[in-house]
Amino acid sequence: MAGGGKQTVGSKSSTGSKSKSTALSPNPLENSSLALVEQNQHVINAPIVSSYNDKIRPLLDAVDKLRNLMVMDEGIQLPTIVVVGDQSSGKSSVLESLAGISLPRGQGICTRVPLIMRLQHHPSLEPELSLEYNGRVDRTDEDNISEDIVKATNLIAGGGKGISNTPLTLLVKKNGVPDLTMVDLPGITRVPVHGQPENIYDQIRDMIMEYIKPEESIILNVLSASVDFTTCESIRMSQSVDKTGERTLAVVTKVDKAPEGLLEKVTADDVNIGLGYVCVRNRIGDETYEEASTIAHELFQTHHLLSKIDKSIVGIPVLAQKLIIGCAKESLRKVLLRGEFEEFSDDKRMHCTARLVEMLNQYSDDLYKCKESDPKINFLMEEIKILEEAKGIALPNFLPRNAFLVILQSKVRGISSIPIGFVDQVWSYIEDVVISVFMRHSENYYQLQLSARRAGHNLMAKMKERSVKWMMEIVEMEKLTDYTCDPEYVTEWNKLMAQQEVFMNGVNDGNRPPTVVMEGIGEIEIGVLRQYPHVLAQAFDLKMRMTAYWKVVLRRFVDCMALHLQLSVANLVNQEMEAEIVNELMGPYGGGIERMLEESPAVAVKREKLNKSIKKLRESKDVVAKIMDGIINYGD
Ligand SMILES: Nc1nc2c(ncn2[C@@H]2O[C@H](COP(=O)(O)OP(=O)(O)OP(=O)(O)O)[C@@H](O)[C@H]2O)c(=O)[nH]1
């Protein structure tokens, strides 16, 4: 559990899962988020909490606020995390690590009913826990929760090993927890044990399917490191409802027991897990959360096999973060990379893959249209001038390469502003799209929107700078050397050179008219060229080589740009974006966590006006009531 669970001020000692020190981190960014919890004199040691204090609180708060606004009554579903996996794969252990609430764990079937865990922040420092099932509500506390869950399960599903699909809801109201709903389900088993019905597998499968089918469910597929992922039943089930894996995240448990071959398994991704893998070593037996966290951290740092696994996919805090940011990323992945725009079907600007291709086509047209001068006017004069200046003590029939390069450089210089301008245009467009998506995901959060806007802007400036640098390098490369392996070049040159004889005869024979017609160029003046018979053949050759080669150069400018764009956009969405948002939110201009929830100035003004109106109306009501009283009394 790298990086998580740093400090705790327990309001009461319970399962031993809390320590009593509050050490300040040397990282000032971490301290700023710590300040909030220290003010409250109450820090909770659940990894999801410590991770979200560090990084993802604003996003969790957004979901939280939406829930408070009762958006569900309007038919909008908020994400629910559903935990599935084979029996004893470690589902309950993962959940309890995420939430910091003890759950029954053990060998054999433990979870026998759907356990719906609703975490809710509440202002009091005293946590309030209750279990709801079969229409009753039982109060409980952190010391007894595990035991009470077992008792309630027995009441619902009987004392044996049978299962029931009557849910058991555990409501955890605790200061500082994110508002999240997580569902623990019975583990998949094929073979009924003593006391279980023959169709236990079908019962469990139906129950799991019911919970993972809704598109708002994020499927947490818990896999023990020791099993073969490709034959895993839970993977087959999640694949049947989430074919592309876009809402499935794999959590690999028990890495301490089976570290061999794990790195290969998670990097091969034979089972197509869209949201990626997170490898964890859970709390075992009576370990406190802190002890478990330290052991896991050590393990991933020092174990000769586990230490090779990328740190971005290990530990419970990483899992907590992935669960939240994954959703926002998915929107951008869809519009920018996959061309899926259902979310924005009426807004053509957001149909990004099509818009990008159109821009690229326009860029290509601009490049091809950009001709320095009319080829018919002063035909070959530039080539002749350069050849005259490039002459040296050498045999006359060699075409000086330097002459070719001088012309090439001047041509490349002539078009170099087009790719740079295009880079500018494309990133401005992508900035627009990214910011629109950010705004959509942070609606109603003025401060969060400001930060997200800044993050988007900074990020695009960085991406643009990188692209411009890269494009300038390409321009320099094209200026430095003339090279292609494309056979088209020679074919094209031969075709053009086939006209040389007609052209030369036209120029050399003073009795012929002073113009010739050349294919692909038109009628050209040749009278003036009769003064340069010594360089004419070379100048013609030079021009034709350049014409053939220039087509190759322009094609390269378009192709490279297309590939570069695709790679940059993929990197932006898959890697860079997340880090930038988190930095911006937590950085000096992020304004701290509390400010995220402040309303916009416009709303504040409206609120003030409304409050004044309410006051006025109340006063009016009192006035009217008094008048009415007077009338009634008078009437009496
Ligand atoms: N060594 C080790 N043991 C683990 C790990 N995670 C879970 N366990 C142990 O595996 C056993 C099963 O864990 P649970 O969390 O109960 O698994 P479950 O999937 O919820 O089980 P059911 O609900 O019965 O299907 C327990 O004894 C845990 O202590 C881990 O990362 N490492």
XYZ file of C-alpha atoms and ligand atoms in Angstrom:
668
model
C 0.000 0.000 0.000
C 2.635 2.436 -1.084
C 2.138 6.019 -0.072
C -1.101 5.564 1.840
C -2.327 5.654 5.437
C 0.173 8.053 6.899
C -1.438 9.453 9.999
C -4.357 8.986 12.274
C -5.874 10.741 15.223
C -8.378 8.258 16.492
C -11.384 9.632 18.330
C -11.707 6.294 20.007
C -9.622 3.184 20.065
C -11.352 0.315 18.383
C -9.931 -2.570 16.382
C -6.420 -1.352 16.741
C -6.578 -0.006 13.274
C -5.580 3.487 14.291
C -2.374 5.088 15.439
C -2.091 8.304 17.394
C 0.612 10.348 15.733
C 0.135 13.211 13.324
C 3.425 13.761 11.527
C 3.669 16.489 8.929
C 4.910 15.393 5.571
C 7.957 17.192 4.156
C 5.923 17.683 1.006
C 4.090 21.038 1.346
C 1.375 19.893 -1.048
C 0.550 17.015 1.220
C 0.525 19.339 4.200
C -2.046 21.587 2.576
C -4.465 18.690 2.262
C -3.552 17.520 5.718
C -4.476 20.880 7.169
C -8.099 20.149 6.529
C -8.190 16.958 8.475
C -6.029 18.326 11.252
C -8.429 21.176 11.794
C -11.073 18.604 12.415
C -8.733 16.782 14.784
C -9.872 13.611 13.177
C -8.075 11.610 10.561
C -9.216 8.272 9.291
C -6.742 5.697 8.266
C -8.653 4.021 5.461
C -6.429 3.933 2.382
C -9.199 5.309 0.237
C -9.371 8.261 2.587
C -5.649 8.911 2.825
C -5.280 8.530 -0.917
C -8.132 10.827 -1.662
C -6.940 13.444 0.764
C -3.702 13.462 -1.147
C -5.041 13.380 -4.619
C -8.631 12.790 -5.470
C -10.809 14.431 -2.890
C -12.275 17.060 -5.236
C -13.492 14.396 -7.606
C -14.971 12.309 -4.823
C -16.580 15.436 -3.463
C -18.174 16.027 -6.826
C -19.900 12.635 -6.649
C -20.726 13.331 -3.026
C -22.377 16.636 -3.806
C -24.324 15.121 -6.680
C -25.675 12.497 -4.339
C -26.681 15.245 -1.899
C -28.439 17.030 -4.706
C -30.507 13.869 -5.136
C -29.669 13.642 -8.815
C -30.699 9.988 -8.592
C -34.294 11.180 -8.255
C -33.864 12.730 -11.692
C -32.948 9.349 -13.135
C -29.164 9.956 -13.073
C -27.198 7.012 -11.712
C -23.970 7.522 -9.787
C -21.229 4.921 -10.024
C -21.386 1.917 -7.730
C -18.357 -0.264 -7.258
C -19.223 -3.955 -7.458
C -16.665 -6.447 -6.213
C -16.665 -9.854 -7.918
C -14.314 -12.803 -7.815
C -13.862 -16.460 -7.065
C -14.490 -17.741 -3.578
C -11.787 -16.702 -1.120
C -10.034 -14.598 -3.759
C -9.886 -11.769 -1.199
C -12.903 -9.606 -2.089
C -13.839 -8.700 1.462
C -10.200 -8.019 2.279
C -9.941 -5.549 -0.613
C -13.156 -3.794 0.391
C -12.216 -3.468 4.019
C -8.808 -2.115 3.026
C -10.453 0.479 0.818
C -12.919 1.613 3.422
C -10.993 0.931 6.618
C -13.955 -0.942 8.085
C -13.451 -4.504 9.346
C -15.411 -7.100 7.441
C -15.676 -10.844 8.043
C -12.816 -12.580 6.305
C -11.870 -16.228 6.232
C -11.388 -19.413 4.324
C -14.448 -20.914 2.667
C -17.649 -19.076 1.883
C -17.828 -15.958 4.002
C -19.944 -13.471 2.059
C -23.326 -15.146 1.599
C -25.557 -12.162 0.835
C -24.955 -8.996 -1.185
C -23.326 -6.585 1.261
C -24.029 -3.027 0.154
C -21.591 -0.728 1.878
C -22.595 2.919 1.789
C -19.934 5.282 3.017
C -21.213 8.739 3.914
C -19.451 11.730 5.311
C -21.103 13.281 8.332
C -20.088 16.309 10.394
C -19.966 14.670 13.818
C -16.687 13.142 14.970
C -18.504 10.094 16.338
C -18.952 7.512 13.566
C -22.456 6.080 13.181
C -22.793 2.581 11.794
C -25.967 0.699 11.111
C -27.019 -2.499 9.400
C -30.247 -2.543 7.442
C -31.932 -5.726 6.272
C -35.403 -7.223 6.060
C -36.910 -3.847 6.957
C -35.032 -3.478 10.238
C -32.205 -1.148 11.204
C -29.643 -2.238 13.824
C -27.101 0.172 15.244
C -23.558 -1.163 15.514
C -20.009 0.154 15.926
C -16.549 -0.396 14.514
C -15.608 -2.896 17.237
C -18.546 -5.160 16.563
C -19.224 -4.636 12.901
C -17.621 -7.832 11.664
C -19.497 -9.959 14.183
C -22.802 -8.172 13.512
C -22.467 -8.737 9.769
C -22.062 -12.468 10.434
C -25.158 -12.456 12.701
C -27.244 -10.545 10.157
C -26.081 -12.877 7.383
C -27.186 -15.867 9.452
C -30.591 -14.287 9.947
C -30.992 -13.611 6.229
C -29.456 -16.734 4.700
C -29.652 -19.212 7.587
C -26.845 -20.525 9.733
C -25.467 -22.978 7.148
C -23.550 -22.282 3.971
C -26.495 -21.274 1.790
C -26.729 -17.905 0.115
C -29.525 -15.378 -0.321
C -29.982 -12.433 -2.630
C -31.648 -10.324 0.051
C -29.173 -7.487 0.467
C -27.615 -6.413 3.724
C -26.880 -2.686 3.776
C -24.097 -1.383 5.933
C -24.361 2.371 6.345
C -21.143 3.980 7.556
C -21.468 7.649 8.500
C -18.056 8.908 9.350
C -16.334 12.243 9.350
C -14.207 12.627 6.230
C -15.117 9.479 4.291
C -15.975 9.827 0.608
C -19.558 9.241 -0.367
C -19.284 5.951 -2.170
C -21.323 2.803 -2.528
C -19.529 -0.507 -2.790
C -21.083 -3.945 -3.093
C -19.466 -7.166 -1.888
C -20.935 -10.314 -3.424
C -20.562 -14.023 -2.653
C -17.554 -15.626 -4.304
C -18.042 -17.876 -7.316
C -17.866 -21.586 -6.620
C -18.688 -24.492 -8.896
C -18.801 -27.306 -6.379
C -21.482 -27.188 -3.667
C -20.123 -27.950 -0.202
C -22.077 -29.679 2.534
C -25.299 -27.786 3.253
C -25.330 -25.920 -0.045
C -27.975 -26.463 -2.719
C -26.979 -28.224 -5.943
C -27.558 -25.075 -7.973
C -25.317 -22.840 -5.835
C -23.265 -21.875 -8.887
C -26.332 -20.691 -10.813
C -27.599 -18.753 -7.799
C -24.307 -16.923 -7.343
C -23.927 -16.276 -11.073
C -27.428 -14.772 -11.334
C -26.782 -12.557 -8.335
C -23.466 -11.288 -9.718
C -24.952 -10.637 -13.154
C -27.769 -8.588 -11.633
C -25.245 -6.261 -9.977
C -22.687 -5.931 -12.766
C -25.107 -5.473 -15.670
C -26.043 -1.779 -15.099
C -23.643 0.448 -17.003
C -23.089 2.631 -13.941
C -21.406 -0.288 -12.152
C -17.659 -0.257 -12.021
C -16.603 -3.892 -11.841
C -13.760 -4.637 -9.472
C -12.634 -8.073 -10.549
C -10.678 -9.599 -7.679
C -8.217 -12.267 -8.852
C -5.862 -14.255 -6.712
C -2.294 -14.014 -8.046
C -2.092 -17.816 -8.024
C -4.835 -18.449 -10.595
C -4.734 -18.501 -14.369
C -6.603 -15.322 -15.367
C -7.671 -16.731 -18.733
C -9.773 -19.478 -17.148
C -11.212 -17.283 -14.416
C -14.978 -17.479 -14.083
C -15.392 -13.923 -12.771
C -13.547 -12.554 -15.799
C -15.843 -14.452 -18.107
C -18.836 -12.918 -16.331
C -17.586 -9.346 -16.419
C -16.603 -9.765 -20.082
C -20.140 -10.828 -20.915
C -21.543 -7.468 -19.728
C -18.546 -5.238 -20.434
C -17.022 -6.524 -23.675
C -14.409 -3.811 -24.117
C -13.512 -3.891 -20.425
C -13.995 -0.138 -20.139
C -15.598 -0.365 -16.705
C -13.638 -3.346 -15.401
C -10.633 -3.018 -13.143
C -8.645 -6.062 -12.020
C -7.313 -6.287 -8.488
C -4.736 -9.000 -8.066
C -4.553 -10.168 -4.450
C -2.252 -12.503 -2.519
C 0.798 -11.334 -4.424
C 2.836 -12.351 -1.377
C 1.761 -15.964 -1.884
C 2.330 -16.253 -5.632
C 4.790 -13.631 -6.903
C 6.183 -15.843 -9.680
C 5.091 -14.880 -13.161
C 2.852 -12.073 -11.896
C 4.614 -9.304 -13.789
C 4.221 -11.269 -17.032
C 0.547 -11.927 -16.339
C -0.390 -8.317 -15.732
C 1.670 -6.993 -18.626
C 0.377 -9.588 -21.104
C -3.256 -8.665 -20.270
C -4.590 -11.762 -22.026
C -8.045 -11.083 -20.652
C -8.491 -7.523 -21.888
C -9.033 -5.552 -18.701
C -9.875 -2.028 -19.853
C -9.148 -0.052 -16.690
C -5.960 -1.957 -15.903
C -4.566 -3.997 -13.025
C -3.734 -3.122 -9.459
C -1.661 -5.600 -7.439
C -2.209 -5.684 -3.684
C -1.197 -7.536 -0.593
C -4.135 -7.268 1.816
C -4.306 -7.072 5.570
C -4.074 -10.588 6.965
C -5.397 -11.912 10.289
C -5.027 -9.465 13.179
C -2.639 -7.061 11.504
C -3.543 -3.411 11.963
C -4.063 -1.371 8.809
C -0.757 0.368 9.430
C 1.158 -2.859 9.896
C -0.430 -4.263 6.743
C 0.404 -1.080 4.853
C 4.053 -1.208 5.935
C 4.392 -4.885 5.027
C 2.862 -4.303 1.586
C 5.074 -1.286 0.969
C 8.191 -3.268 1.916
C 7.130 -6.167 -0.238
C 6.708 -4.077 -3.396
C 9.988 -2.269 -2.710
C 12.260 -5.180 -1.906
C 10.910 -8.492 -3.214
C 13.090 -9.566 -6.131
C 10.071 -10.177 -8.390
C 7.411 -7.827 -7.007
C 9.736 -4.819 -6.957
C 9.918 -5.049 -10.754
C 6.212 -4.277 -11.099
C 5.514 -0.669 -12.038
C 4.647 1.325 -8.916
C 1.680 2.911 -10.660
C -0.164 -0.393 -10.451
C 0.542 -1.480 -6.893
C -1.193 -0.779 -3.626
C -4.619 0.056 -2.283
C -4.214 3.881 -2.626
C -3.554 3.381 -6.326
C -6.721 1.329 -6.520
C -8.701 4.050 -4.785
C -7.461 6.645 -7.268
C -8.102 4.510 -10.331
C -11.690 3.980 -9.321
C -12.440 7.679 -9.562
C -10.336 9.314 -12.281
C -10.953 6.408 -14.658
C -14.479 7.622 -15.437
C -13.425 11.143 -16.452
C -10.649 9.802 -18.648
C -13.008 7.463 -20.405
C -15.019 10.360 -21.857
C -11.942 11.842 -23.509
C -10.726 8.479 -24.714
C -14.047 8.006 -26.438
C -14.221 11.339 -28.237
C -10.542 11.864 -29.021
C -9.326 8.359 -29.770
C -12.184 6.035 -30.491
C -14.539 8.371 -32.309
C -17.456 7.453 -30.047
C -19.459 10.603 -29.463
C -22.844 9.431 -28.146
C -22.278 11.571 -25.045
C -22.155 14.672 -27.278
C -24.252 13.546 -30.218
C -25.663 17.046 -30.904
C -22.370 18.860 -30.639
C -20.411 18.335 -33.858
C -17.372 20.095 -32.440
C -16.986 17.158 -30.055
C -16.944 14.535 -32.837
C -13.212 14.842 -32.622
C -11.772 12.107 -34.829
C -13.743 13.433 -37.808
C -12.823 17.058 -37.070
C -9.141 16.151 -36.737
C -9.117 14.370 -40.108
C -10.762 17.395 -41.711
C -8.111 19.667 -40.246
C -5.391 17.340 -41.459
C -6.833 17.350 -44.990
C -6.948 21.126 -44.967
C -3.332 21.201 -43.807
C -2.343 18.894 -46.648
C -4.167 21.112 -49.173
C -2.437 24.200 -47.812
C 0.960 22.548 -48.217
C 0.332 21.394 -51.776
C -1.148 24.722 -52.810
C 1.794 26.689 -51.478
C 3.884 27.312 -54.613
C 6.462 30.060 -54.382
C 5.918 31.412 -57.871
C 4.283 30.610 -61.173
C 6.473 27.893 -62.802
C 5.787 29.336 -66.256
C 7.345 32.682 -65.414
C 11.143 32.742 -65.340
C 11.211 28.998 -65.945
C 14.634 27.548 -64.905
C 16.060 30.965 -64.070
C 16.517 30.213 -60.357
C 18.227 26.903 -61.168
C 20.513 28.587 -63.705
C 21.496 31.294 -61.213
C 22.320 28.789 -58.515
C 24.246 26.523 -60.872
C 26.324 29.495 -62.021
C 27.268 30.229 -58.414
C 27.924 26.577 -57.530
C 30.379 25.975 -60.333
C 33.891 24.965 -59.378
C 37.022 23.325 -60.778
C 35.426 20.014 -61.606
C 34.124 18.035 -64.518
C 31.187 19.813 -66.142
C 28.570 17.049 -66.306
C 28.172 16.372 -62.584
C 25.143 17.948 -60.992
C 26.472 19.784 -57.896
C 24.569 18.471 -54.893
C 24.979 21.749 -53.125
C 22.881 23.480 -55.777
C 20.097 20.994 -55.088
C 20.349 21.572 -51.335
C 20.266 25.359 -51.688
C 17.000 25.167 -53.627
C 15.599 22.560 -51.234
C 16.366 24.701 -48.205
C 14.702 27.720 -49.687
C 11.600 25.699 -50.587
C 11.374 24.134 -47.107
C 11.785 27.577 -45.547
C 8.953 28.802 -47.736
C 6.436 26.302 -46.326
C 7.759 25.970 -42.756
C 5.153 28.280 -41.257
C 2.342 25.954 -42.392
C 3.119 22.943 -40.139
C 3.851 25.216 -37.184
C 0.569 27.052 -37.710
C -1.253 23.748 -37.998
C 0.190 22.493 -34.693
C -1.095 25.677 -33.094
C -4.547 25.268 -34.566
C -4.874 21.588 -33.634
C -3.861 22.057 -29.993
C -6.196 25.007 -29.589
C -8.991 22.782 -30.811
C -8.001 19.909 -28.499
C -7.791 22.361 -25.596
C -11.351 23.386 -26.339
C -12.498 19.768 -26.313
C -10.592 18.796 -23.167
C -11.869 21.822 -21.264
C -15.446 21.135 -22.384
C -15.153 17.598 -21.010
C -13.613 18.847 -17.749
C -16.407 21.388 -17.367
C -19.017 18.756 -17.948
C -17.491 16.566 -15.246
C -17.212 19.373 -12.701
C -20.486 21.171 -13.274
C -21.711 23.112 -10.215
C -18.183 23.311 -8.838
C -16.950 26.745 -9.692
C -13.547 26.443 -8.006
C -12.998 22.984 -9.375
C -13.825 24.310 -12.821
C -11.269 27.077 -12.454
C -8.593 24.553 -11.531
C -9.598 22.144 -14.259
C -9.546 24.975 -16.802
C -6.068 25.999 -15.677
C -4.910 22.371 -15.785
C -6.278 21.999 -19.320
C -4.652 25.201 -20.427
C -1.236 24.374 -18.939
C -1.318 20.911 -20.335
C -2.155 22.064 -23.850
C 0.573 24.695 -23.703
C 3.016 21.919 -22.814
C 1.741 19.603 -25.546
C 1.862 22.417 -28.098
C 5.393 23.349 -27.149
C 6.462 19.743 -27.565
C 4.779 19.447 -30.966
C 6.253 22.721 -32.220
C 9.717 21.595 -31.129
C 9.244 18.290 -32.857
C 7.909 19.951 -36.031
C 10.822 22.368 -36.154
C 13.162 19.433 -35.933
C 11.427 17.819 -38.904
C 11.768 21.090 -40.840
C 15.492 21.117 -40.037
C 15.832 17.478 -41.054
C 14.235 18.210 -44.409
C 16.606 21.099 -44.943
C 19.727 19.171 -44.040
C 19.492 16.138 -46.301
C 17.799 14.985 -49.460
C 16.827 11.372 -49.059
C 14.042 8.970 -49.798
C 13.722 5.245 -50.301
C 10.435 5.797 -52.081
C 10.719 4.385 -55.671
C 8.049 6.890 -56.711
C 10.799 9.522 -56.772
C 12.799 7.867 -59.567
C 9.659 6.960 -61.529
C 8.450 10.529 -61.376
C 11.862 11.957 -62.304
C 12.126 9.620 -65.332
C 8.691 10.713 -66.474
C 9.635 14.366 -66.248
C 13.020 13.835 -67.908
C 11.319 12.226 -70.914
C 10.413 15.772 -71.990
C 13.986 17.008 -71.857
C 14.760 16.350 -75.511
C 11.749 18.258 -76.816
C 12.555 21.105 -74.468
C 16.262 21.260 -75.374
C 15.515 21.122 -79.116
C 13.045 23.946 -78.685
C 15.634 26.115 -76.954
C 18.657 25.210 -79.058
C 16.979 25.690 -82.435
C 16.804 29.462 -82.844
C 14.366 29.066 -85.753
C 11.675 27.564 -83.588
C 9.060 29.696 -81.803
C 10.144 31.197 -78.403
C 7.670 29.043 -76.428
C 7.239 25.291 -75.771
C 4.392 23.415 -74.099
C 5.431 21.159 -71.231
C 3.236 18.522 -69.683
C 2.163 19.400 -66.153
C 3.393 23.022 -66.495
C 1.887 24.508 -69.638
C 3.330 26.957 -72.153
C 6.677 28.433 -71.146
C 8.853 31.231 -72.481
C 12.187 29.869 -73.682
C 13.617 32.818 -75.647
C 15.662 34.125 -72.710
C 17.061 30.663 -71.929
C 18.983 30.680 -75.238
C 21.671 32.780 -73.502
C 22.637 29.874 -71.161
C 23.287 26.842 -73.383
C 26.124 25.541 -71.116
C 23.970 24.989 -67.993
C 20.594 24.446 -69.547
C 20.581 20.622 -69.472
C 21.761 20.615 -65.861
C 19.220 23.259 -64.844
C 16.447 21.209 -66.422
C 17.624 18.053 -64.641
C 17.865 19.956 -61.348
C 14.333 21.294 -61.691
C 12.878 17.877 -62.505
C 14.685 16.203 -59.610
C 13.350 18.856 -57.271
C 9.804 18.544 -58.642
C 9.852 14.769 -58.059
C 11.503 15.051 -54.642
C 9.248 17.852 -53.407
C 6.223 15.575 -53.677
C 7.993 13.151 -51.324
C 8.811 15.953 -48.869
C 5.245 17.215 -48.743
C 3.901 13.695 -48.231
C 6.309 13.250 -45.335
C 5.115 16.484 -43.719
C 1.521 15.249 -43.807
C 2.164 11.620 -42.783
C 4.490 12.474 -39.898
C 2.047 15.058 -38.627
C -0.834 12.567 -38.638
C 1.147 9.928 -36.731
C 2.545 12.468 -34.287
C -0.909 13.829 -33.564
C -2.365 10.417 -32.875
C 0.471 9.511 -30.501
C 0.358 12.845 -28.677
C -3.387 12.689 -28.160
C -3.148 9.097 -26.878
C -0.380 10.097 -24.447
C -2.340 13.109 -23.348
C -5.420 11.120 -22.450
C -3.730 8.019 -21.075
C -0.880 9.548 -19.086
C -0.353 13.266 -18.889
C -3.837 14.503 -18.086
C -4.273 12.827 -14.735
C -0.989 14.076 -13.295
C -1.641 17.617 -14.476
C -5.133 17.822 -12.956
C -3.977 16.460 -9.619
C -1.009 18.877 -9.543
C -3.186 21.815 -10.395
C -5.860 20.937 -7.862
C -3.375 20.434 -5.080
C -0.930 23.144 -6.142
C -0.615 26.705 -4.837
C -3.313 28.010 -7.217
C -5.675 25.126 -6.572
C -6.900 27.098 -3.598
C -7.089 24.173 -1.168
C -9.804 21.642 -0.797
C -12.376 23.838 0.957
C -12.379 26.394 -1.832
C -13.326 23.709 -4.329
C -16.821 23.740 -2.991
C -17.278 27.515 -2.965
C -19.976 28.753 -5.264
C -19.309 30.968 -8.258
C -19.553 34.761 -7.784
C -22.523 34.815 -10.145
C -24.383 32.278 -8.036
C -23.411 34.114 -4.843
C -24.968 37.332 -6.174
C -28.122 35.472 -7.177
C -28.294 33.843 -3.766
C -27.967 37.191 -2.036
C -30.732 38.650 -4.190
C -32.977 35.675 -3.506
C -32.319 35.906 0.222
C -33.303 39.575 0.149
C -36.466 38.679 -1.778
C -37.279 35.922 0.704
C -36.802 38.378 3.598
C -38.999 40.914 1.872
C -41.697 38.330 1.128
C -41.601 37.055 4.731
C -42.049 40.586 5.999
C -44.826 41.103 3.485
C -46.458 37.878 4.643
C -46.320 39.063 8.269
C -47.775 42.365 7.247
C -50.553 40.700 5.283
C -51.203 38.242 8.145
C -51.545 41.109 10.600
C -53.921 42.901 8.274
C -55.962 39.716 7.831
C -56.037 39.200 11.621
C -57.283 42.743 12.002
C -60.027 42.180 9.462
C -61.102 38.886 11.031
C -61.047 40.328 14.573
C -62.939 43.319 13.388
C -65.429 40.994 11.687
C -65.896 39.048 14.933
N -1.509 -13.942 2.095
C -2.575 -13.240 1.716
N -3.788 -13.652 2.124
C -4.855 -12.940 1.737
C -4.748 -11.785 0.928
N -5.997 -11.301 0.685
C -6.849 -12.116 1.321
N -6.169 -13.109 1.973
C -6.736 -14.197 2.765
O -7.567 -14.999 1.956
C -8.706 -15.449 2.681
C -9.983 -15.092 1.958
O -10.130 -13.680 1.967
P -11.550 -12.959 1.915
O -11.280 -11.496 1.866
O -12.465 -13.492 2.944
O -12.015 -13.480 0.503
P -13.467 -13.339 -0.158
O -13.219 -13.358 -1.623
O -14.204 -12.180 0.383
O -14.142 -14.666 0.289
P -15.658 -15.166 0.050
O -16.547 -14.002 0.345
O -15.804 -16.242 1.011
O -15.724 -15.615 -1.346
C -8.597 -14.801 4.055
O -8.048 -15.732 4.967
C -7.664 -13.639 3.863
O -6.937 -13.297 5.022
C -3.436 -11.359 0.515
O -3.243 -10.367 -0.208
N -2.403 -12.136 0.935
